[in-house]
GROMACS .gro file of N, CA and C in nm:
model
  405
    1MET      N    1   0.082  -0.119   0.000
    1MET     CA    2   0.000   0.000   0.000
    1MET      C    3   0.087   0.126   0.000
    2LEU      N    4   0.197   0.124   0.077
    2LEU     CA    5   0.286   0.240   0.082
    2LEU      C    6   0.347   0.267  -0.055
    3GLN      N    7   0.385   0.161  -0.127
    3GLN     CA    8   0.440   0.178  -0.261
    3GLN      C    9   0.336   0.242  -0.354
    4GLU      N   10   0.213   0.200  -0.339
    4GLU     CA   11   0.104   0.255  -0.419
    4GLU      C   12   0.087   0.405  -0.392
    5GLN      N   13   0.093   0.442  -0.263
    5GLN     CA   14   0.080   0.584  -0.227
    5GLN      C   15   0.198   0.665  -0.279
    6ARG      N   16   0.317   0.609  -0.273
    6ARG     CA   17   0.434   0.679  -0.327
    6ARG      C   18   0.419   0.701  -0.477
    7GLY      N   19   0.369   0.600  -0.547
    7GLY     CA   20   0.347   0.614  -0.691
    7GLY      C   21   0.246   0.723  -0.721
    8THR      N   22   0.139   0.727  -0.643
    8THR     CA   23   0.038   0.831  -0.660
    8THR      C   24   0.097   0.968  -0.632
    9LEU      N   25   0.177   0.979  -0.526
    9LEU     CA   26   0.241   1.106  -0.493
    9LEU      C   27   0.333   1.151  -0.606
   10GLN      N   28   0.411   1.058  -0.661
   10GLN     CA   29   0.500   1.093  -0.771
   10GLN      C   30   0.421   1.145  -0.892
   11ARG      N   31   0.308   1.082  -0.922
   11ARG     CA   32   0.224   1.129  -1.033
   11ARG      C   33   0.170   1.268  -1.003
   12ASP      N   34   0.131   1.292  -0.878
   12ASP     CA   35   0.081   1.424  -0.840
   12ASP      C   36   0.190   1.530  -0.851
   13ILE      N   37   0.311   1.494  -0.813
   13ILE     CA   38   0.424   1.587  -0.825
   13ILE      C   39   0.448   1.619  -0.972
   14GLN      N   40   0.442   1.518  -1.058
   14GLN     CA   41   0.458   1.542  -1.201
   14GLN      C   42   0.347   1.632  -1.255
   15THR      N   43   0.225   1.613  -1.204
   15THR     CA   44   0.115   1.700  -1.244
   15THR      C   45   0.145   1.844  -1.208
   16LEU      N   46   0.194   1.865  -1.086
   16LEU     CA   47   0.228   2.001  -1.043
   16LEU      C   48   0.338   2.060  -1.130
   17GLN      N   49   0.437   1.980  -1.164
   17GLN     CA   50   0.551   2.031  -1.240
   17GLN      C   51   0.516   2.054  -1.387
   18SER      N   52   0.421   1.980  -1.441
   18SER     CA   53   0.390   1.993  -1.583
   18SER      C   54   0.272   2.084  -1.611
   19SER      N   55   0.196   2.121  -1.510
   19SER     CA   56   0.078   2.204  -1.532
   19SER      C   57   0.113   2.351  -1.521
   20SER      N   58   0.014   2.434  -1.545
   20SER     CA   59   0.035   2.577  -1.531
   20SER      C   60   0.033   2.616  -1.384
   21LEU      N   61   0.012   2.520  -1.296
   21LEU     CA   62   0.009   2.539  -1.151
   21LEU      C   63  -0.088   2.649  -1.111
   22ASP      N   64  -0.209   2.638  -1.162
   22ASP     CA   65  -0.310   2.734  -1.121
   22ASP      C   66  -0.361   2.696  -0.982
   23GLY      N   67  -0.436   2.786  -0.921
   23GLY     CA   68  -0.486   2.762  -0.787
   23GLY      C   69  -0.571   2.638  -0.776
   24GLU      N   70  -0.653   2.612  -0.878
   24GLU     CA   71  -0.741   2.494  -0.873
   24GLU      C   72  -0.661   2.365  -0.868
   25THR      N   73  -0.558   2.353  -0.952
   25THR     CA   74  -0.476   2.232  -0.954
   25THR      C   75  -0.405   2.214  -0.820
   26PHE      N   76  -0.347   2.321  -0.770
   26PHE     CA   77  -0.274   2.316  -0.644
   26PHE      C   78  -0.365   2.271  -0.530
   27PHE      N   79  -0.478   2.336  -0.514
   27PHE     CA   80  -0.566   2.304  -0.402
   27PHE      C   81  -0.638   2.170  -0.421
   28ALA      N   82  -0.661   2.129  -0.545
   28ALA     CA   83  -0.722   1.997  -0.568
   28ALA      C   84  -0.629   1.887  -0.515
   29LEU      N   85  -0.499   1.903  -0.537
   29LEU     CA   86  -0.405   1.803  -0.488
   29LEU      C   87  -0.393   1.807  -0.336
   30ILE      N   88  -0.397   1.926  -0.279
   30ILE     CA   89  -0.394   1.936  -0.132
   30ILE      C   90  -0.517   1.866  -0.074
   31ASP      N   91  -0.634   1.891  -0.132
   31ASP     CA   92  -0.756   1.828  -0.083
   31ASP      C   93  -0.751   1.676  -0.101
   32LYS      N   94  -0.696   1.632  -0.214
   32LYS     CA   95  -0.687   1.488  -0.242
   32LYS      C   96  -0.606   1.417  -0.134
   33TRP      N   97  -0.499   1.480  -0.089
   33TRP     CA   98  -0.412   1.417   0.009
   33TRP      C   99  -0.459   1.438   0.151
   34GLY      N  100  -0.566   1.513   0.169
   34GLY     CA  101  -0.623   1.528   0.302
   34GLY      C  102  -0.540   1.612   0.396
   35TRP      N  103  -0.459   1.700   0.341
   35TRP     CA  104  -0.372   1.785   0.423
   35TRP      C  105  -0.455   1.899   0.478
   36THR      N  106  -0.494   1.886   0.603
   36THR     CA  107  -0.581   1.987   0.663
   36THR      C  108  -0.500   2.080   0.751
   37PRO      N  109  -0.548   2.202   0.769
   37PRO     CA  110  -0.477   2.295   0.858
   37PRO      C  111  -0.461   2.239   1.000
   38ASN      N  112  -0.565   2.174   1.051
   38ASN     CA  113  -0.556   2.120   1.187
   38ASN      C  114  -0.445   2.016   1.198
   39LEU      N  115  -0.437   1.927   1.100
   39LEU     CA  116  -0.333   1.824   1.099
   39LEU      C  117  -0.195   1.889   1.093
   40PHE      N  118  -0.179   1.984   1.002
   40PHE     CA  119  -0.050   2.051   0.986
   40PHE      C  120  -0.008   2.122   1.114
   41LEU      N  121  -0.096   2.203   1.169
   41LEU     CA  122  -0.060   2.281   1.288
   41LEU      C  123  -0.038   2.191   1.410
   42SER      N  124  -0.112   2.082   1.420
   42SER     CA  125  -0.090   1.987   1.530
   42SER      C  126   0.048   1.923   1.518
   43ALA      N  127   0.083   1.882   1.397
   43ALA     CA  128   0.215   1.821   1.375
   43ALA      C  129   0.326   1.923   1.403
   44ALA      N  130   0.307   2.046   1.357
   44ALA     CA  131   0.409   2.149   1.378
   44ALA      C  132   0.428   2.179   1.527
   45SER      N  133   0.320   2.180   1.602
   45SER     CA  134   0.333   2.211   1.745
   45SER      C  135   0.393   2.095   1.824
   46GLU      N  136   0.375   1.974   1.777
   46GLU     CA  137   0.429   1.856   1.846
   46GLU      C  138   0.575   1.829   1.807
   47ALA      N  139   0.618   1.873   1.691
   47ALA     CA  140   0.751   1.840   1.638
   47ALA      C  141   0.867   1.872   1.732
   48PRO      N  142   0.870   1.985   1.803
   48PRO     CA  143   0.984   2.012   1.891
   48PRO      C  144   1.001   1.908   2.002
   49ARG      N  145   0.894   1.839   2.038
   49ARG     CA  146   0.901   1.739   2.146
   49ARG      C  147   0.912   1.596   2.093
   50ASN      N  148   0.907   1.580   1.963
   50ASN     CA  149   0.904   1.448   1.904
   50ASN      C  150   1.006   1.443   1.789
   51PRO      N  151   1.126   1.388   1.814
   51PRO     CA  152   1.231   1.389   1.712
   51PRO      C  153   1.191   1.322   1.580
   52LYS      N  154   1.115   1.213   1.586
   52LYS     CA  155   1.074   1.146   1.462
   52LYS      C  156   0.982   1.236   1.381
   53LEU      N  157   0.887   1.298   1.448
   53LEU     CA  158   0.794   1.388   1.380
   53LEU      C  159   0.868   1.511   1.327
   54LYS      N  160   0.965   1.560   1.404
   54LYS     CA  161   1.045   1.675   1.362
   54LYS      C  162   1.118   1.643   1.232
   55LYS      N  163   1.174   1.522   1.222
   55LYS     CA  164   1.243   1.481   1.100
   55LYS      C  165   1.146   1.470   0.983
   56ILE      N  166   1.030   1.412   1.007
   56ILE     CA  167   0.929   1.399   0.902
   56ILE      C  168   0.889   1.537   0.851
   57LEU      N  169   0.865   1.629   0.944
   57LEU     CA  170   0.826   1.765   0.907
   57LEU      C  171   0.939   1.834   0.828
   58ALA      N  172   1.063   1.820   0.877
   58ALA     CA  173   1.177   1.881   0.808
   58ALA      C  174   1.195   1.822   0.668
   59ASP      N  175   1.183   1.689   0.657
   59ASP     CA  176   1.194   1.624   0.526
   59ASP      C  177   1.082   1.670   0.433
   60GLY      N  178   0.962   1.685   0.488
   60GLY     CA  179   0.849   1.731   0.408
   60GLY      C  180   0.871   1.873   0.357
   61TYR      N  181   0.923   1.959   0.442
   61TYR     CA  182   0.952   2.096   0.400
   61TYR      C  183   1.062   2.098   0.295
   62LYS      N  184   1.166   2.017   0.315
   62LYS     CA  185   1.275   2.012   0.217
   62LYS      C  186   1.221   1.966   0.082
   63THR      N  187   1.139   1.862   0.084
   63THR     CA  188   1.079   1.813  -0.041
   63THR      C  189   0.993   1.921  -0.105
   64GLY      N  190   0.913   1.989  -0.024
   64GLY     CA  191   0.827   2.096  -0.077
   64GLY      C  192   0.908   2.209  -0.138
   65VAL      N  193   1.012   2.253  -0.067
   65VAL     CA  194   1.096   2.361  -0.119
   65VAL      C  195   1.166   2.316  -0.247
   66ASP      N  196   1.216   2.193  -0.248
   66ASP     CA  197   1.282   2.140  -0.368
   66ASP      C  198   1.184   2.134  -0.486
   67MET      N  199   1.063   2.087  -0.461
   67MET     CA  200   0.964   2.073  -0.567
   67MET      C  201   0.924   2.210  -0.623
   68VAL      N  202   0.891   2.303  -0.536
   68VAL     CA  203   0.851   2.437  -0.581
   68VAL      C  204   0.972   2.507  -0.644
   69GLY      N  205   1.090   2.489  -0.585
   69GLY     CA  206   1.212   2.549  -0.640
   69GLY      C  207   1.243   2.497  -0.779
   70THR      N  208   1.221   2.368  -0.803
   70THR     CA  209   1.241   2.310  -0.936
   70THR      C  210   1.145   2.373  -1.037
   71PHE      N  211   1.022   2.393  -0.996
   71PHE     CA  212   0.923   2.456  -1.082
   71PHE      C  213   0.967   2.600  -1.116
   72ILE      N  214   1.015   2.672  -1.017
   72ILE     CA  215   1.061   2.810  -1.038
   72ILE      C  216   1.184   2.813  -1.128
   73GLU      N  217   1.275   2.719  -1.108
   73GLU     CA  218   1.393   2.709  -1.194
   73GLU      C  219   1.352   2.684  -1.339
   74GLU      N  220   1.252   2.599  -1.358
   74GLU     CA  221   1.200   2.572  -1.492
   74GLU      C  222   1.144   2.700  -1.555
   75LEU      N  223   1.075   2.781  -1.477
   75LEU     CA  224   1.022   2.908  -1.528
   75LEU      C  225   1.136   3.002  -1.568
   76LYS      N  226   1.247   2.999  -1.495
   76LYS     CA  227   1.365   3.078  -1.532
   76LYS      C  228   1.424   3.026  -1.663
   77THR      N  229   1.436   2.894  -1.674
   77THR     CA  230   1.493   2.832  -1.794
   77THR      C  231   1.411   2.867  -1.918
   78ARG      N  232   1.280   2.872  -1.902
   78ARG     CA  233   1.191   2.906  -2.015
   78ARG      C  234   1.190   3.055  -2.045
   79GLY      N  235   1.258   3.135  -1.964
   79GLY     CA  236   1.262   3.278  -1.987
   79GLY      C  237   1.139   3.352  -1.937
   80ILE      N  238   1.062   3.288  -1.851
   80ILE     CA  239   0.942   3.350  -1.795
   80ILE      C  240   0.977   3.436  -1.675
   81LEU      N  241   1.069   3.384  -1.592
   81LEU     CA  242   1.114   3.459  -1.474
   81LEU      C  243   1.254   3.514  -1.498
   82LYS      N  244   1.284   3.625  -1.432
   82LYS     CA  245   1.415   3.688  -1.443
   82LYS      C  246   1.525   3.594  -1.394
   83LYS      N  247   1.644   3.610  -1.453
   83LYS     CA  248   1.758   3.527  -1.417
   83LYS      C  249   1.795   3.540  -1.270
   84GLU      N  250   1.774   3.659  -1.213
   84GLU     CA  251   1.814   3.680  -1.073
   84GLU      C  252   1.714   3.624  -0.972
   85ALA      N  253   1.603   3.569  -1.019
   85ALA     CA  254   1.505   3.507  -0.927
   85ALA      C  255   1.573   3.391  -0.854
   86ASN      N  256   1.560   3.388  -0.724
   86ASN     CA  257   1.622   3.284  -0.642
   86ASN      C  258   1.518   3.175  -0.615
   87PRO      N  259   1.530   3.059  -0.683
   87PRO     CA  260   1.428   2.955  -0.670
   87PRO      C  261   1.406   2.907  -0.526
   88ARG      N  262   1.513   2.887  -0.452
   88ARG     CA  263   1.498   2.835  -0.315
   88ARG      C  264   1.428   2.936  -0.224
   89LEU      N  265   1.473   3.061  -0.226
   89LEU     CA  266   1.411   3.162  -0.141
   89LEU      C  267   1.266   3.190  -0.182
   90THR      N  268   1.242   3.192  -0.311
   90THR     CA  269   1.105   3.214  -0.359
   90THR      C  270   1.016   3.098  -0.317
   91ALA      N  271   1.066   2.976  -0.329
   91ALA     CA  272   0.990   2.858  -0.287
   91ALA      C  273   0.960   2.864  -0.137
   92MET      N  274   1.057   2.904  -0.059
   92MET     CA  275   1.035   2.916   0.086
   92MET      C  276   0.927   3.021   0.115
   93GLY      N  277   0.929   3.131   0.039
   93GLY     CA  278   0.827   3.234   0.057
   93GLY      C  279   0.688   3.185   0.021
   94VAL      N  280   0.677   3.112  -0.090
   94VAL     CA  281   0.548   3.056  -0.132
   94VAL      C  282   0.492   2.965  -0.023
   95ILE      N  283   0.576   2.877   0.028
   95ILE     CA  284   0.533   2.783   0.131
   95ILE      C  285   0.497   2.856   0.261
   96ALA      N  286   0.575   2.958   0.296
   96ALA     CA  287   0.547   3.034   0.418
   96ALA      C  288   0.412   3.106   0.408
   97VAL      N  289   0.382   3.162   0.292
   97VAL     CA  290   0.253   3.229   0.273
   97VAL      C  291   0.140   3.127   0.287
   98HIS      N  292   0.155   3.013   0.222
   98HIS     CA  293   0.051   2.909   0.230
   98HIS      C  294   0.029   2.866   0.374
   99ASP      N  295   0.137   2.832   0.442
   99ASP     CA  296   0.124   2.780   0.578
   99ASP      C  297   0.072   2.887   0.674
  100GLY      N  298   0.111   3.011   0.654
  100GLY     CA  299   0.060   3.119   0.737
  100GLY      C  300  -0.090   3.138   0.722
  101LEU      N  301  -0.140   3.121   0.601
  101LEU     CA  302  -0.283   3.137   0.576
  101LEU      C  303  -0.365   3.022   0.633
  102LEU      N  304  -0.301   2.909   0.663
  102LEU     CA  305  -0.374   2.797   0.722
  102LEU      C  306  -0.435   2.833   0.856
  103ILE      N  307  -0.371   2.923   0.928
  103ILE     CA  308  -0.422   2.963   1.059
  103ILE      C  309  -0.562   3.023   1.046
  104TRP      N  310  -0.585   3.098   0.939
  104TRP     CA  311  -0.718   3.157   0.919
  104TRP      C  312  -0.825   3.049   0.908
  105GLU      N  313  -0.790   2.941   0.840
  105GLU     CA  314  -0.887   2.832   0.824
  105GLU      C  315  -0.916   2.766   0.959
  106VAL      N  316  -0.812   2.745   1.039
  106VAL     CA  317  -0.830   2.686   1.172
  106VAL      C  318  -0.916   2.778   1.258
  107ALA      N  319  -0.901   2.908   1.239
  107ALA     CA  320  -0.978   3.006   1.317
  107ALA      C  321  -1.123   3.016   1.271
  108GLY      N  322  -1.160   2.939   1.169
  108GLY     CA  323  -1.299   2.933   1.128
  108GLY      C  324  -1.336   3.010   1.003
  109MET      N  325  -1.238   3.071   0.937
  109MET     CA  326  -1.268   3.143   0.814
  109MET      C  327  -1.306   3.044   0.704
  110ASN      N  328  -1.397   3.082   0.620
  110ASN     CA  329  -1.435   3.001   0.505
  110ASN      C  330  -1.309   2.962   0.428
  111ARG      N  331  -1.296   2.836   0.393
  111ARG     CA  332  -1.177   2.783   0.327
  111ARG      C  333  -1.142   2.859   0.200
  112GLN      N  334  -1.241   2.908   0.129
  112GLN     CA  335  -1.214   2.974   0.001
  112GLN      C  336  -1.144   3.109   0.017
  113GLU      N  337  -1.169   3.177   0.127
  113GLU     CA  338  -1.109   3.310   0.144
  113GLU      C  339  -0.957   3.306   0.157
  114PRO      N  340  -0.900   3.221   0.245
  114PRO     CA  341  -0.753   3.215   0.249
  114PRO      C  342  -0.694   3.158   0.120
  115ARG      N  343  -0.766   3.070   0.054
  115ARG     CA  344  -0.717   3.016  -0.073
  115ARG      C  345  -0.712   3.125  -0.179
  116LYS      N  346  -0.814   3.208  -0.183
  116LYS     CA  347  -0.816   3.320  -0.278
  116LYS      C  348  -0.701   3.416  -0.244
  117ALA      N  349  -0.682   3.443  -0.116
  117ALA     CA  350  -0.573   3.530  -0.073
  117ALA      C  351  -0.438   3.472  -0.115
  118PHE      N  352  -0.421   3.341  -0.101
  118PHE     CA  353  -0.296   3.276  -0.139
  118PHE      C  354  -0.266   3.301  -0.287
  119VAL      N  355  -0.364   3.277  -0.372
  119VAL     CA  356  -0.344   3.294  -0.515
  119VAL      C  357  -0.307   3.440  -0.546
  120GLU      N  358  -0.378   3.534  -0.487
  120GLU     CA  359  -0.350   3.676  -0.513
  120GLU      C  360  -0.212   3.718  -0.462
  121ILE      N  361  -0.175   3.671  -0.344
  121ILE     CA  362  -0.043   3.705  -0.289
  121ILE      C  363   0.067   3.648  -0.377
  122ILE      N  364   0.052   3.524  -0.419
  122ILE     CA  365   0.155   3.461  -0.503
  122ILE      C  366   0.164   3.530  -0.638
  123GLN      N  367   0.050   3.568  -0.695
  123GLN     CA  368   0.053   3.641  -0.822
  123GLN      C  369   0.128   3.773  -0.805
  124THR      N  370   0.104   3.841  -0.695
  124THR     CA  371   0.174   3.967  -0.667
  124THR      C  372   0.324   3.943  -0.650
  125MET      N  373   0.357   3.837  -0.575
  125MET     CA  374   0.497   3.802  -0.552
  125MET      C  375   0.570   3.776  -0.684
  126PHE      N  376   0.506   3.698  -0.770
  126PHE     CA  377   0.570   3.659  -0.895
  126PHE      C  378   0.571   3.771  -0.997
  127SER      N  379   0.481   3.867  -0.985
  127SER     CA  380   0.476   3.975  -1.085
  127SER      C  381   0.608   4.052  -1.089
  128SER      N  382   0.677   4.063  -0.977
  128SER     CA  383   0.805   4.134  -0.976
  128SER      C  384   0.919   4.048  -1.032
  129LEU      N  385   0.894   3.920  -1.049
  129LEU     CA  386   0.996   3.829  -1.101
  129LEU      C  387   0.981   3.801  -1.251
  130LEU      N  388   0.869   3.845  -1.309
  130LEU     CA  389   0.843   3.817  -1.450
  130LEU      C  390   0.936   3.895  -1.542
  131VAL      N  391   0.984   3.830  -1.647
  131VAL     CA  392   1.066   3.896  -1.747
  131VAL      C  393   0.982   4.001  -1.819
  132HIS      N  394   0.860   3.964  -1.856
  132HIS     CA  395   0.768   4.055  -1.924
  132HIS      C  396   0.644   4.070  -1.837
  133PRO      N  397   0.644   4.169  -1.748
  133PRO     CA  398   0.529   4.187  -1.658
  133PRO      C  399   0.398   4.203  -1.734
  134VAL      N  400   0.293   4.149  -1.676
  134VAL     CA  401   0.159   4.158  -1.734
  134VAL      C  402   0.101   4.293  -1.694
  135SER      N  403   0.045   4.362  -1.793
  135SER     CA  404  -0.014   4.494  -1.763
  135SER      C  405  -0.154   4.482  -1.713
   0.00000   0.00000   0.00000
């Protein structure tokens, strides 16, 4: 079963890397995997006291930063993003914005509002990195 899940995860990662990475695709995959704000924040709060969980969380973040960073590097290679765009730092920023907005959902805000905010914030973030800014 674990091998099956890994295969599914790899296909989902390929989907993220090959798609236009719009908000719908991104959030559909998050929903598919059942990654809820409560689960995330519970794991994050327990990690300092649980070395195994801390490693899992750190590995997950590293994988996430690597995956998003690879996507950003691809955008640079295609000439969509400026050469000076830093894939790792930008990926860390994208993930930080996403994870920060999860708190709103835990606090009872309608799920769509923080998701809409995420898309708008990321669009704003990336607009300064575009080779040819959209008017």
